[in-house]
C-alpha cells in the first residue's frame, strides 16, 4: 500500500505533538493557563477539539473543552501515552497493580472511553512504557523494565503480538517515540537520554542525546521526556531545569537550559505539550511554559509497504545464516520448490507453504541459482549451482521431476574468497555460471555433461574495482547485471565471445542504498525480450528497487516488506539474496512470486528465514504495467 498524505501527517503528529505539526515549525506564544480541572492529574494529554485526557489516582478521565467530565475508567494506573489517527485517539496505560498494559479507544465526539483487549501481564517489572506508530500505521508499545529488560509489542484489532525483546538502560522511568523520525527516546534516570531505532527490523543503533554532569549538561541524570518536532525536551533528574535538544543529521545539539524549579522528588516530574506550550507537573500541579522552538519535524521518504504472504521455517543456525534463494518450477505449479542457502550448514529446500522438505549439509554455501530444461546432448536437466566458501568451489546439484535435489559435482575455482554467483542459459543451449570473488574478480564457466559426469570450463575472467556479490543474467538479451556493493548496479555482455565494457545501470544514491545485494529479473511468460523489470535489494535501507531491465533503466519505484499480523509474519530487513518468477503458482501467486531473504526475523525473534511476496502486490503498489 502507498502512504497517503493523511497517513504521512499521522506519522508525524503524535497526540502530544499535534499542535506543533503546522509546517513542521512551532511558533512561540504566551503560555496559556492550565485548566484547573487538570491540576490533580498525574499525567495528561490534549485531545482534538480542545478536550483533555487525564490520569490520576482515581482513574482515567475524559473531559471536553469546557472542562465537563464525559467519561472515566476507575483504575489505579500510570504511564499514559496517546496517538491520534484522524478523529480517533488511542490511549494506553499500565494498571498499577498488575502492570498490564490496557489500551483504550477514545471517542472524542461521543465522549466515550472504550476498553480494548489488554496486553498480557508482563513477565518483568515495568518502569516505563510508550506508544509508537510505524510507517505501516500499526500501533506498537514499548515496555521497559527497571533492570533493562524490554519488549516491543504490536497491536492490530484484538491481536497483541510480541515483536522482539530488547536490552535497554536500567532505571529507565520515561520513554517517548518520535513517529516521523522512527526513533525511541529513553531516559535513564542516573545517566541521561538515549535514542534508538523504533522500527523492529534490522540491527538498530543507539545515539547519545544527553548525559549527566560531568559527561554532559544534565544535572542529576534525566527525567521526563516530551518529543518536539526535530528534537526532544528533557527535565533533569532534579526536576529544576528543562533541557531542549535538536537533532540534525547524526548530531544532537543542546539549547540553553531553562530553570523551572518544580520542587518534586527525583523522577516524579512529568512533561506534556499543549499548543505552543510545554506543560510541567511539579509539587503544586501543572504549570505552562511558552516554548520558543524552531525545530523541523523529521520524516523519512514515503515508500510502499507490502505484506508477505508466507515465510519459510527458520534456519537451524543462529546469526547470519540464510543468504540467497532460488525458485524451481514444477509441472504442477503447487509443487514448486524454493532453494535457500545456509552459510553455516548447506542447502535447504522448501515448499510453497514454507515447510522445509530437504536439507543437504554440504558446507558453507553462499549464493545459489537455478536453470531448468537445460539441453545436454539428447537429455534435458534441471540444475542448481552454488558457491561453496569452505573450499572456494562451485557446487552443482540436479533437481528431479519431484523437486528432489541431489549433489552432482564440485569444481575448484582457484579464487581466494568465493562469494556470489548467477547462471546464464544462452539461446544456443547449455548453461554457464558467473562466479565472483570478494576482490572483484568474475569468472565465467561453461558447464558440460558427458554421460553422468559434469564438467566446468573457464571461458573468461574480468574484474570490478570493489567487492561484488549479487548478479543476474538476462537470458533473452544475453546481458549480465552485477552489483558492486558500495557503488551500484552494472551491466555487461553475458556472451563470453562478445565482451563489452561495463556500463552503470543504477548508482548508489537516492534510489539505492549500499550495500547492493541480491537481484532478479521479472518478465511475463511469452513477453518480448525488451520488457521486464530488474529487482535489486537495497540492503542499507531494507528496501527493494524495481527498474526497467532495458536501457535507459527507468526506476519504477521502491517498496519495503512489512508485517502480515494475521499470518504472524514480520517484514524483511538487511536482505542479502532474492529471486523472482513470473510463473502462475496459483492463488496469491497467480502473477508470480518474489522470495526475499530476511536478515532479522521478528514476531518474535528467531533465526533468519525467507519471506514469500506476491508479485501482484508489488505491481499494484508500484503501478506497474
PDB file of N, CA, C and O in Angstrom, residues 316-317 342 345-349 356-362:
ATOM      1  N   UNK A 316      18.315 -23.546  10.938  1.00  0.00           N
ATOM      2  CA  UNK A 316      18.712 -24.348  12.094  1.00  0.00           C
ATOM      3  C   UNK A 316      19.945 -23.764  12.772  1.00  0.00           C
ATOM      4  O   UNK A 316      20.441 -24.339  13.746  1.00  0.00           O
ATOM      5  N   UNK A 317      20.436 -22.650  12.273  1.00  0.00           N
ATOM      6  CA  UNK A 317      21.608 -21.988  12.844  1.00  0.00           C
ATOM      7  C   UNK A 317      21.250 -20.539  13.161  1.00  0.00           C
ATOM      8  O   UNK A 317      20.563 -19.876  12.396  1.00  0.00           O
ATOM      9  N   UNK A 342      22.234 -21.807   3.438  1.00  0.00           N
ATOM     10  CA  UNK A 342      22.554 -21.560   4.837  1.00  0.00           C
ATOM     11  C   UNK A 342      24.075 -21.494   4.913  1.00  0.00           C
ATOM     12  O   UNK A 342      24.756 -22.504   4.699  1.00  0.00           O
ATOM     13  N   UNK A 345      25.664 -24.147   7.080  1.00  0.00           N
ATOM     14  CA  UNK A 345      25.203 -25.531   7.079  1.00  0.00           C
ATOM     15  C   UNK A 345      25.134 -26.159   5.693  1.00  0.00           C
ATOM     16  O   UNK A 345      25.637 -27.250   5.479  1.00  0.00           O
ATOM     17  N   UNK A 346      24.473 -25.519   4.735  1.00  0.00           N
ATOM     18  CA  UNK A 346      24.328 -26.142   3.429  1.00  0.00           C
ATOM     19  C   UNK A 346      23.159 -25.586   2.646  1.00  0.00           C
ATOM     20  O   UNK A 346      22.864 -24.400   2.697  1.00  0.00           O
ATOM     21  N   UNK A 347      22.464 -26.478   1.938  1.00  0.00           N
ATOM     22  CA  UNK A 347      21.360 -26.102   1.059  1.00  0.00           C
ATOM     23  C   UNK A 347      20.048 -26.632   1.621  1.00  0.00           C
ATOM     24  O   UNK A 347      19.944 -27.810   1.965  1.00  0.00           O
ATOM     25  N   UNK A 348      19.046 -25.746   1.698  1.00  0.00           N
ATOM     26  CA  UNK A 348      17.727 -26.139   2.181  1.00  0.00           C
ATOM     27  C   UNK A 348      16.723 -26.027   1.050  1.00  0.00           C
ATOM     28  O   UNK A 348      16.859 -25.189   0.161  1.00  0.00           O
ATOM     29  N   UNK A 349      15.678 -26.858   1.119  1.00  0.00           N
ATOM     30  CA  UNK A 349      14.617 -26.859   0.117  1.00  0.00           C
ATOM     31  C   UNK A 349      13.288 -26.719   0.836  1.00  0.00           C
ATOM     32  O   UNK A 349      13.033 -27.397   1.841  1.00  0.00           O
ATOM     33  N   UNK A 356      10.117 -26.935   5.252  1.00  0.00           N
ATOM     34  CA  UNK A 356      11.377 -27.495   4.757  1.00  0.00           C
ATOM     35  C   UNK A 356      11.156 -28.943   4.313  1.00  0.00           C
ATOM     36  O   UNK A 356      10.647 -29.766   5.063  1.00  0.00           O
ATOM     37  N   UNK A 357      11.551 -29.231   3.083  1.00  0.00           N
ATOM     38  CA  UNK A 357      11.393 -30.586   2.548  1.00  0.00           C
ATOM     39  C   UNK A 357      12.718 -31.330   2.448  1.00  0.00           C
ATOM     40  O   UNK A 357      12.733 -32.560   2.345  1.00  0.00           O
ATOM     41  N   UNK A 358      13.839 -30.586   2.464  1.00  0.00           N
ATOM     42  CA  UNK A 358      15.147 -31.211   2.319  1.00  0.00           C
ATOM     43  C   UNK A 358      16.222 -30.361   2.964  1.00  0.00           C
ATOM     44  O   UNK A 358      16.101 -29.131   3.039  1.00  0.00           O
ATOM     45  N   UNK A 359      17.281 -31.014   3.420  1.00  0.00           N
ATOM     46  CA  UNK A 359      18.484 -30.345   3.892  1.00  0.00           C
ATOM     47  C   UNK A 359      19.688 -31.118   3.383  1.00  0.00           C
ATOM     48  O   UNK A 359      19.807 -32.311   3.626  1.00  0.00           O
ATOM     49  N   UNK A 360      20.559 -30.436   2.663  1.00  0.00           N
ATOM     50  CA  UNK A 360      21.803 -31.044   2.193  1.00  0.00           C
ATOM     51  C   UNK A 360      22.942 -30.366   2.934  1.00  0.00           C
ATOM     52  O   UNK A 360      23.272 -29.207   2.664  1.00  0.00           O
ATOM     53  N   UNK A 361      23.520 -31.046   3.904  1.00  0.00           N
ATOM     54  CA  UNK A 361      24.588 -30.475   4.727  1.00  0.00           C
ATOM     55  C   UNK A 361      25.914 -30.616   3.989  1.00  0.00           C
ATOM     56  O   UNK A 361      26.693 -31.529   4.233  1.00  0.00           O
ATOM     57  N   UNK A 362      26.146 -29.656   3.093  1.00  0.00           N
ATOM     58  CA  UNK A 362      27.317 -29.715   2.212  1.00  0.00           C
ATOM     59  C   UNK A 362      28.309 -28.599   2.505  1.00  0.00           C
ATOM     60  O   UNK A 362      29.224 -28.353   1.722  1.00  0.00           O
TER      61      UNK A 362
END
